[in-house]
Amino acid sequence: MNNKTLSHGKLTNRMLTLWSFLFVFFVSIKAEAHVGSSGVIVQKQVGKYNLLISVTPPDVVPGTAKVTVFVEQGRVSSIGARPIYFRSGDKGAPTHDVLTAVGTNRYEGDLWLMDSGSSSVELSLDGPDGKQQVVVPVVAVATALRDMPAGTGWGLAALGLLLIVMIITIIGASNADGVVLPGQPAPKTLGRRRLVGMGVGLVVVTLILVGWRSWWNSTAEDYRNLQLYTATPVRSSINIADAQRKLTIQFDTTGFRKKQIRRLFSYVIPDHGKLMHAFLVRTPGLGAFAHLHPDRVDTLQYTSALPPTLPGGKYLLYADIVYRSGFAETLTDTVDVPFIKISAEAAAAAKPTDTDDSWLVTEPMGVKANAVNVPHLDNDMVVCGKPGASVKLEDGSTMLWMDKPSQVLEASKLYTLKFAVADAQGKAVTLEPYLGMGGHAAILRSDGTVYIHLHPVGTYSMAAEGSLVNRIADTSRTFRFPNAVTFRDSIDAYVAKLKTLPEAEKNKLLMAGMPPMSHTMKTNNMVEFPYAFPRAGHYRIWVQVKRNGRVLTGVFDTQVNEPLL
């Protein structure tokens, strides 16, 4: 192994701050733009500023989002933040709230998100290095129901009962005492009038309470049906034709409740040039993996040919899509893939639905889903004084997990997951863009409850960012969707054209529509991803890069524990 090539010297200040910079994420099992963690991490260069941004949206809307900005490079005097909703745009957005400086080059603040749906957080930076603006896509949806603490409930009930008694007493007293004239004796009917008044008051209060309870139940039902996020259901299936297995993913609209807000399926937009990124992972063990890009058959149906070497079994399905509004979500399902015998000639002749499809069959994790503190990393080397892991790739090269701080990682702590590729002689190799980026990664917890599709810029969709940036530039107060059929057909034509372009031209077009990324390497053999594991458990990481026109996938396992207090 060429130590001169693989070693990258002393850690930079940027890496040190990354490891010491903690983000706390609230875990949600609901499926949003990913599964199992609700925060957004953005690593971006804008002007002279290198920024690391975390936005943790509330799990109840209206609610406050936690915004944290770390200025890795650049001189900043102040940072303002404001929410901008896709529907109302820039004209309907509030003014900026100033973030508070916490420590060196770190800014924090709470930002109210008052409406559900696709939104963004716009950051306005000002300082000696100039004024800049950054847009962070945020999916603001309610994912939780809040229960009132028992003590608070009993206390409010006691106060309410006291208030009711006082109201009834006051009504009875006013009905009786008002007939007593000054200096005159009280009439004999005074007591009866007081009781009648109290009875009438009791009836009135009861009617008010019944009406209030009906309103409360109706409001709670609307919250559950309209505001509480429910992932779009899909039905996935496998059909066999001409010794070829084909995956079909169909949006299931039959289960929508009458008041449920429906998705605008005609307005799905491409992300990295693909309308859908579907990941199939065999369970248990996670030993087989496929990253597919299904074709759209019609508004509700997508299909993709399965790799002929993909073994049969039960698979977890995660399919990422982005809507025109910038709303991104992950569709989840399980699918049984049938075993099929196919000759070597037929397997070699089989063509994928998309030339960018990739897959890998490897060893399972080797641990049970509930195993604790069982080492299962390939700890066969030390990189720059830190534990590392390496795997052989299909072309004979080696992928290394660089700068791994320890064998066991901590939940809720931000890491830069850095991976390098070297050839058989240990020399750095040149990586090519894969779908317009330096690389992609997918992370899955052993039980499937945490999933994320990672990019070097962070945990969000670049297509969502583009939609929201364009919406902010639009001066209209309300957004009007174009004709659904025309829009869908134009998107299908664009995606079809991308498939015909040479690789270099396609990547140039894709990269032109993406934000700048702040991780240019001295040697083009590395790719890195910012990520914070949301909770403890065993995780498998698939890292995908491209070399010599071939997609290569490296797989790594790691254990994550809760942080020590």
XYZ file of C-alpha atoms in Angstrom:
565
model
C 0.000 0.000 0.000
C 1.412 3.396 -0.977
C 1.486 5.280 2.338
C 2.408 8.532 0.647
C -0.709 8.414 -1.458
C -3.159 7.166 1.138
C -1.915 9.213 4.066
C -3.154 12.776 4.042
C -1.001 14.222 6.825
C -2.199 15.969 9.909
C -5.885 16.491 10.411
C -7.072 19.877 9.313
C -8.892 22.259 11.628
C -11.988 21.570 9.588
C -11.909 17.862 10.409
C -11.309 18.532 14.081
C -14.300 20.822 14.274
C -16.436 18.321 12.425
C -15.722 15.610 14.984
C -16.331 17.917 17.917
C -19.520 19.379 16.475
C -22.561 17.565 17.871
C -26.033 17.595 16.414
C -28.945 16.073 18.312
C -31.651 14.546 16.141
C -35.167 13.572 17.219
C -35.881 10.077 15.916
C -39.060 9.466 13.967
C -40.017 6.146 12.429
C -42.343 7.897 9.980
C -41.073 7.886 6.395
C -40.139 11.333 5.095
C -37.241 12.248 2.817
C -35.538 9.366 4.547
C -36.465 6.859 7.220
C -35.604 7.029 10.889
C -34.163 10.533 11.333
C -35.835 13.875 10.849
C -32.874 16.232 10.647
C -31.251 17.785 7.575
C -27.480 18.156 7.263
C -26.041 20.450 4.596
C -22.369 20.941 3.756
C -21.962 23.758 1.293
C -19.635 26.380 -0.086
C -21.159 29.743 -0.997
C -18.897 32.660 -1.912
C -15.968 32.634 0.504
C -17.911 30.719 3.139
C -17.726 27.007 3.856
C -20.778 26.089 5.922
C -22.005 23.089 7.843
C -25.718 23.447 8.558
C -28.130 21.386 10.625
C -31.888 21.905 10.660
C -34.004 19.744 12.958
C -37.660 20.367 12.099
C -40.368 19.994 14.757
C -42.376 16.786 14.965
C -45.517 18.816 15.645
C -46.540 21.685 13.354
C -46.787 24.542 14.251
C -43.514 24.146 16.134
C -39.949 25.375 16.298
C -37.084 24.079 14.174
C -33.572 23.988 15.621
C -31.103 25.698 13.255
C -27.346 25.321 13.778
C -24.721 26.792 11.464
C -20.991 26.185 11.764
C -18.829 28.485 9.664
C -15.862 26.323 8.694
C -14.293 29.027 6.560
C -15.016 32.711 6.164
C -15.588 35.742 8.379
C -19.217 36.192 9.406
C -20.662 39.047 11.457
C -24.284 37.871 11.579
C -26.561 35.149 10.256
C -30.305 35.543 9.830
C -32.801 32.756 9.197
C -36.398 32.683 8.033
C -38.818 30.017 6.790
C -40.104 30.218 3.220
C -42.998 27.991 2.214
C -43.374 26.756 -1.330
C -47.018 27.796 -1.551
C -46.529 31.405 -0.422
C -42.990 31.971 -1.710
C -40.752 34.884 -0.823
C -43.590 37.407 -0.759
C -45.414 35.545 1.990
C -42.360 34.832 4.150
C -41.588 36.555 7.466
C -38.491 38.608 8.191
C -35.204 37.021 9.264
C -34.551 36.032 12.861
C -30.947 36.618 13.929
C -29.141 33.478 15.061
C -27.158 33.613 18.295
C -23.386 33.195 18.204
C -22.416 30.195 20.357
C -18.698 29.577 20.708
C -16.312 30.123 17.833
C -17.957 30.391 14.429
C -21.076 28.568 15.593
C -24.577 30.048 15.398
C -27.848 28.654 16.730
C -31.478 29.631 16.863
C -35.086 28.424 16.988
C -37.296 29.110 13.997
C -41.084 28.798 14.000
C -42.574 26.660 11.232
C -46.271 27.486 11.145
C -47.439 25.469 8.155
C -47.057 21.874 6.970
C -45.657 20.844 3.612
C -42.661 21.691 1.498
C -40.658 24.552 2.926
C -37.133 25.846 3.248
C -34.944 27.752 5.644
C -33.209 30.704 4.034
C -29.975 31.785 5.706
C -28.676 35.286 5.117
C -24.959 35.743 5.902
C -23.267 39.098 6.356
C -19.665 39.853 7.215
C -16.293 41.049 5.915
C -16.345 38.269 3.308
C -19.556 39.560 1.793
C -23.280 38.885 1.804
C -24.565 35.487 0.770
C -27.778 33.494 0.985
C -28.265 29.756 1.399
C -31.486 27.778 0.988
C -31.940 24.542 2.970
C -34.894 22.331 1.932
C -37.014 21.223 4.894
C -39.974 18.856 4.952
C -42.192 20.383 7.639
C -44.719 17.736 8.619
C -46.296 16.629 11.859
C -45.077 13.154 12.769
C -46.186 12.840 16.388
C -49.197 13.156 18.667
C -48.565 14.858 21.984
C -50.180 13.617 25.207
C -50.806 16.052 28.038
C -48.811 15.189 31.184
C -51.028 13.462 33.766
C -50.265 16.027 36.465
C -51.129 18.924 34.204
C -54.344 17.210 33.114
C -55.560 16.619 36.678
C -54.641 20.159 37.648
C -56.544 21.673 34.741
C -59.526 19.382 35.433
C -59.684 20.569 39.045
C -59.489 24.212 37.984
C -62.152 23.627 35.315
C -64.493 21.983 37.840
C -64.007 24.901 40.234
C -64.742 27.358 37.431
C -67.948 25.500 36.468
C -69.195 25.505 40.072
C -68.471 29.226 40.364
C -70.276 29.996 37.076
C -73.374 28.023 38.105
C -73.362 29.663 41.544
C -73.063 33.142 40.049
C -75.937 32.509 37.610
C -78.150 31.223 40.433
C -77.284 34.168 42.699
C -77.901 36.755 39.983
C -81.304 35.208 39.190
C -82.410 35.319 42.837
C -80.692 38.243 44.495
C -81.656 40.664 41.755
C -85.312 40.660 42.873
C -84.512 41.741 46.450
C -85.041 45.494 46.832
C -82.978 47.506 49.320
C -84.676 47.677 52.753
C -87.277 45.056 51.789
C -87.473 41.527 53.237
C -86.431 38.665 50.976
C -89.390 36.992 49.202
C -90.257 33.415 50.083
C -89.470 32.316 46.505
C -85.851 33.467 46.759
C -84.461 29.982 47.358
C -86.491 28.490 44.539
C -85.376 31.234 42.129
C -81.760 30.562 43.087
C -82.190 26.821 42.361
C -83.918 27.536 39.048
C -81.118 29.888 38.042
C -78.499 27.312 38.992
C -80.387 24.670 36.974
C -80.519 26.905 33.923
C -76.820 27.689 34.392
C -76.019 23.984 34.601
C -77.875 23.341 31.329
C -76.103 26.229 29.569
C -72.664 25.141 30.817
C -73.381 21.543 29.815
C -74.321 22.604 26.293
C -71.145 24.687 26.079
C -69.031 21.754 27.263
C -70.695 19.371 24.798
C -70.078 21.803 21.941
C -66.494 22.323 23.049
C -65.884 18.577 23.220
C -67.326 18.116 19.730
C -65.063 20.887 18.403
C -62.051 19.368 20.170
C -62.687 15.901 18.733
C -63.222 17.347 15.259
C -59.978 19.319 15.482
C -58.061 16.262 16.713
C -59.517 14.177 13.874
C -58.511 16.791 11.308
C -55.005 16.810 12.762
C -54.746 13.039 12.423
C -56.204 12.988 8.907
C -54.804 16.181 7.386
C -51.720 17.284 9.263
C -50.218 14.089 10.683
C -47.898 12.823 7.976
C -48.679 9.484 6.380
C -46.232 8.107 3.843
C -47.608 7.384 0.410
C -48.396 3.652 0.334
C -47.010 1.566 -2.526
C -47.602 -1.976 -3.723
C -44.514 -3.682 -5.097
C -44.489 -6.980 -6.967
C -42.245 -9.162 -9.123
C -43.294 -10.599 -12.484
C -41.309 -13.090 -14.574
C -41.300 -12.906 -18.360
C -38.750 -14.416 -20.762
C -36.555 -15.546 -17.847
C -36.383 -11.938 -16.657
C -37.716 -10.716 -13.302
C -39.303 -7.290 -13.367
C -40.038 -5.139 -10.329
C -43.226 -3.079 -10.398
C -43.798 -0.267 -7.912
C -47.299 1.209 -7.914
C -48.695 4.049 -5.842
C -51.640 2.755 -3.843
C -54.400 5.376 -3.861
C -57.165 3.075 -2.627
C -56.301 3.529 1.026
C -56.461 7.312 1.086
C -58.914 8.636 3.601
C -61.503 11.116 2.353
C -59.800 14.039 4.039
C -56.253 12.859 3.384
C -54.204 15.276 1.318
C -53.325 13.441 -1.877
C -49.957 13.598 -3.601
C -49.657 15.133 -7.045
C -48.136 12.085 -8.734
C -47.974 13.770 -12.151
C -45.537 16.302 -10.731
C -42.664 13.975 -9.769
C -39.385 15.556 -10.897
C -35.997 13.920 -11.583
C -33.242 13.910 -8.967
C -29.776 13.271 -10.470
C -31.620 12.692 -13.720
C -33.777 9.864 -12.311
C -37.458 10.002 -11.411
C -37.024 7.325 -8.751
C -34.093 5.876 -6.839
C -35.105 2.434 -5.595
C -32.958 0.485 -3.148
C -33.540 -3.222 -2.560
C -31.824 -4.879 0.418
C -32.201 -8.557 1.273
C -33.248 -9.334 4.828
C -32.076 -10.600 7.213
C -28.334 -10.088 6.964
C -28.418 -7.343 4.295
C -26.211 -9.480 2.074
C -27.710 -8.445 -1.286
C -28.121 -4.851 -2.442
C -29.423 -3.167 -5.589
C -29.661 0.518 -6.533
C -32.186 0.754 -9.368
C -33.813 3.537 -11.385
C -37.264 2.371 -12.505
C -38.914 3.745 -15.636
C -42.286 5.468 -15.349
C -44.974 3.480 -17.152
C -47.795 5.832 -16.221
C -48.596 8.298 -13.455
C -48.905 5.617 -10.781
C -46.622 2.830 -11.978
C -42.842 2.366 -12.239
C -40.975 -0.727 -13.423
C -37.399 -1.970 -13.434
C -35.659 -5.155 -14.506
C -33.937 -6.959 -11.646
C -30.283 -7.967 -11.984
C -30.072 -11.624 -13.060
C -27.543 -12.407 -10.313
C -29.643 -10.947 -7.522
C -30.583 -13.877 -5.263
C -34.178 -14.563 -4.316
C -35.588 -13.872 -0.883
C -37.398 -11.197 1.091
C -36.228 -7.666 0.379
C -36.759 -4.298 1.979
C -37.671 -1.621 -0.558
C -36.862 2.076 -0.180
C -37.827 4.330 -3.117
C -36.924 8.026 -3.125
C -38.983 10.546 -5.104
C -39.249 14.342 -5.238
C -42.324 16.388 -6.182
C -42.392 19.703 -8.045
C -43.039 21.496 -4.768
C -39.703 20.261 -3.409
C -41.445 17.787 -1.106
C -39.258 14.675 -0.932
C -40.280 11.371 0.565
C -39.155 7.765 0.803
C -41.666 5.069 -0.082
C -41.226 1.788 1.776
C -42.395 -1.756 1.234
C -41.265 -5.385 1.388
C -41.172 -7.628 -1.641
C -40.512 -11.326 -2.173
C -38.054 -11.855 -5.008
C -38.421 -15.331 -6.519
C -35.408 -17.529 -7.160
C -34.781 -18.112 -10.852
C -32.313 -20.305 -12.732
C -30.642 -18.614 -15.646
C -27.747 -19.655 -17.845
C -24.482 -17.742 -17.896
C -25.155 -16.697 -21.481
C -28.623 -15.375 -20.613
C -27.255 -13.551 -17.583
C -24.560 -11.904 -19.697
C -27.125 -10.896 -22.309
C -29.582 -9.433 -19.800
C -29.716 -5.658 -19.905
C -30.674 -3.435 -16.970
C -33.524 -0.950 -17.273
C -31.033 1.851 -16.698
C -27.304 1.843 -17.428
C -26.716 3.483 -14.044
C -28.297 0.576 -12.140
C -25.894 -1.206 -9.794
C -25.952 -4.107 -7.367
C -23.774 -6.148 -5.052
C -24.042 -9.591 -3.469
C -21.731 -9.993 -0.491
C -21.443 -11.583 2.932
C -24.312 -10.868 5.356
C -23.632 -8.734 8.385
C -22.901 -11.823 10.460
C -24.615 -10.511 13.562
C -28.133 -10.724 14.877
C -30.236 -7.586 14.708
C -30.220 -7.303 18.514
C -26.539 -8.144 19.024
C -24.607 -5.748 21.245
C -20.869 -5.003 21.206
C -20.088 -7.755 18.695
C -17.132 -6.655 16.554
C -17.786 -7.250 12.882
C -15.597 -4.712 11.087
C -12.695 -5.590 8.853
C -10.222 -3.866 11.174
C -7.164 -4.922 9.214
C -5.230 -1.676 9.093
C -4.554 1.703 10.637
C -4.957 4.867 8.553
C -3.313 8.014 9.885
C -3.195 6.492 13.356
C -6.886 5.603 13.430
C -8.727 2.315 12.965
C -9.729 1.698 9.393
C -11.567 -0.829 7.308
C -10.975 -1.956 3.763
C -12.887 -4.026 1.217
C -12.025 -5.409 -2.183
C -14.058 -4.054 -5.074
C -15.181 -5.999 -8.115
C -12.445 -4.561 -10.372
C -9.655 -5.600 -7.992
C -9.166 -2.194 -6.395
C -9.571 -1.524 -2.675
C -11.909 0.901 -0.899
C -10.803 2.174 2.486
C -12.789 3.861 5.225
C -10.494 6.738 6.146
C -10.324 8.691 9.410
C -12.655 6.383 11.317
C -12.314 7.796 14.847
C -12.999 4.502 16.670
C -14.393 1.011 16.190
C -17.649 1.968 17.903
C -19.298 5.243 16.878
C -21.693 7.430 18.878
C -25.292 8.228 18.067
C -26.257 11.871 17.396
C -22.654 12.858 16.714
C -21.704 14.267 13.351
C -19.059 12.364 11.432
C -17.465 12.882 8.067
C -17.561 9.444 6.486
C -14.559 9.526 4.142
C -13.706 6.745 1.707
C -10.738 6.356 -0.646
C -10.038 3.959 -3.517
C -6.598 2.546 -4.394
C -5.526 0.086 -7.048
C -3.834 -3.259 -6.452
C -0.467 -1.503 -5.990
C -1.856 0.892 -3.396
C -1.849 3.927 -5.668
C -4.719 6.377 -5.746
C -7.101 5.895 -8.639
C -9.131 8.512 -10.467
C -12.863 8.422 -9.776
C -15.453 9.543 -12.289
C -18.749 11.290 -11.552
C -21.608 8.945 -10.734
C -24.972 10.542 -11.504
C -23.295 13.939 -11.536
C -21.649 13.553 -8.118
C -18.424 12.195 -6.663
C -20.301 9.290 -5.140
C -23.413 8.068 -3.375
C -23.972 6.175 -0.145
C -26.859 4.287 1.412
C -26.965 3.529 5.145
C -29.324 1.026 6.722
C -29.794 -0.108 10.311
C -29.827 -3.894 10.670
C -33.574 -3.945 11.449
C -34.446 -1.597 8.569
C -35.818 1.199 10.776
C -33.143 3.708 9.733
C -32.398 4.396 6.072
C -30.689 7.309 4.356
C -29.526 8.028 0.814
C -26.454 10.210 1.271
C -24.708 12.676 -1.016
C -21.456 14.578 -0.483
C -23.481 17.752 0.120
C -25.540 16.160 2.891
C -28.810 14.395 3.599
C -31.162 16.327 1.331
C -32.281 16.214 -2.282
C -30.679 18.562 -4.789
C -33.886 18.467 -6.850
C -35.813 19.731 -3.818
C -33.325 22.550 -3.377
C -33.662 23.532 -7.023
C -37.455 23.661 -6.798
C -37.403 25.813 -3.684
C -34.701 28.170 -4.981
C -36.705 28.715 -8.177
C -39.867 29.285 -6.148
C -38.139 31.953 -4.058
C -37.023 33.699 -7.250
C -40.654 33.683 -8.435
C -42.310 36.977 -7.510
C -45.880 35.637 -7.496
C -47.598 35.211 -4.135
C -49.232 31.909 -5.101
C -47.896 29.080 -7.253
C -49.951 27.624 -10.059
C -49.075 24.127 -11.238
C -48.887 23.675 -15.019
C -51.059 21.238 -16.913
C -50.416 17.816 -15.376
C -50.223 15.849 -18.626
C -48.000 18.381 -20.357
C -45.680 18.578 -17.358
C -45.411 14.801 -16.995
C -44.704 14.297 -20.699
C -42.020 17.002 -20.711
C -40.290 15.403 -17.723
C -40.416 11.960 -19.354
C -38.895 13.414 -22.533
C -36.089 15.052 -20.529
C -35.258 11.823 -18.684
C -35.332 9.844 -21.943
C -32.961 12.349 -23.566
C -30.505 12.023 -20.682
C -30.265 8.290 -21.344
C -29.114 8.954 -24.918
C -26.335 11.389 -24.003
C -22.693 10.341 -23.698
C -21.590 9.895 -20.099
C -19.434 13.028 -19.980
C -22.144 15.206 -21.510
C -24.804 13.758 -19.217
C -22.727 14.378 -16.088
C -21.911 17.907 -17.219
C -25.616 18.644 -17.598
C -26.474 17.091 -14.228
C -23.663 18.860 -12.376
C -24.664 22.224 -13.854
C -27.961 21.990 -11.978
C -26.428 21.049 -8.639
C -25.089 23.272 -5.862
C -21.322 23.690 -5.429
C -19.709 21.204 -3.062
C -16.960 22.097 -0.609
C -14.839 18.970 -0.654
C -12.362 19.134 -3.480
C -9.643 16.569 -2.807
C -5.939 16.882 -3.657
C -6.292 13.499 -5.318
C -9.466 12.429 -7.017
C -9.733 9.099 -5.215
C -11.835 10.115 -2.218
C -15.474 10.805 -1.466
C -16.948 11.944 1.833
C -20.405 12.241 3.379
C -21.519 14.190 6.483
C -23.858 12.144 8.656
C -25.018 11.630 12.241
C -26.376 8.187 13.113
C -29.747 8.917 14.763
C -29.646 6.084 17.311
C -27.673 3.108 18.522
C -27.558 -0.142 16.587
C -25.708 -2.047 13.893
C -25.460 -0.309 10.531
C -24.389 -1.321 7.049
C -22.986 1.315 4.682
C -22.899 0.920 0.902
C -20.543 3.388 -0.808
C -20.850 3.750 -4.569
C -18.279 5.339 -6.871
C -17.522 5.086 -10.566
C -14.250 4.119 -12.226
C -13.521 3.314 -15.861
C -17.216 3.603 -16.663
C -18.153 0.997 -14.050
C -20.105 1.530 -10.832
C -18.254 0.002 -7.870
C -19.869 -0.639 -4.508
C -18.011 -1.034 -1.229
C -19.819 -2.280 1.874
C -18.866 -1.549 5.488
C -20.436 -2.453 8.820
C -20.233 -0.429 11.981
C -21.672 -0.397 15.460
C -23.201 2.725 16.982
C -23.763 3.149 20.720
C -25.605 5.808 22.655
C -23.230 8.605 23.719
C -21.670 8.356 27.150
C -23.076 10.869 29.615
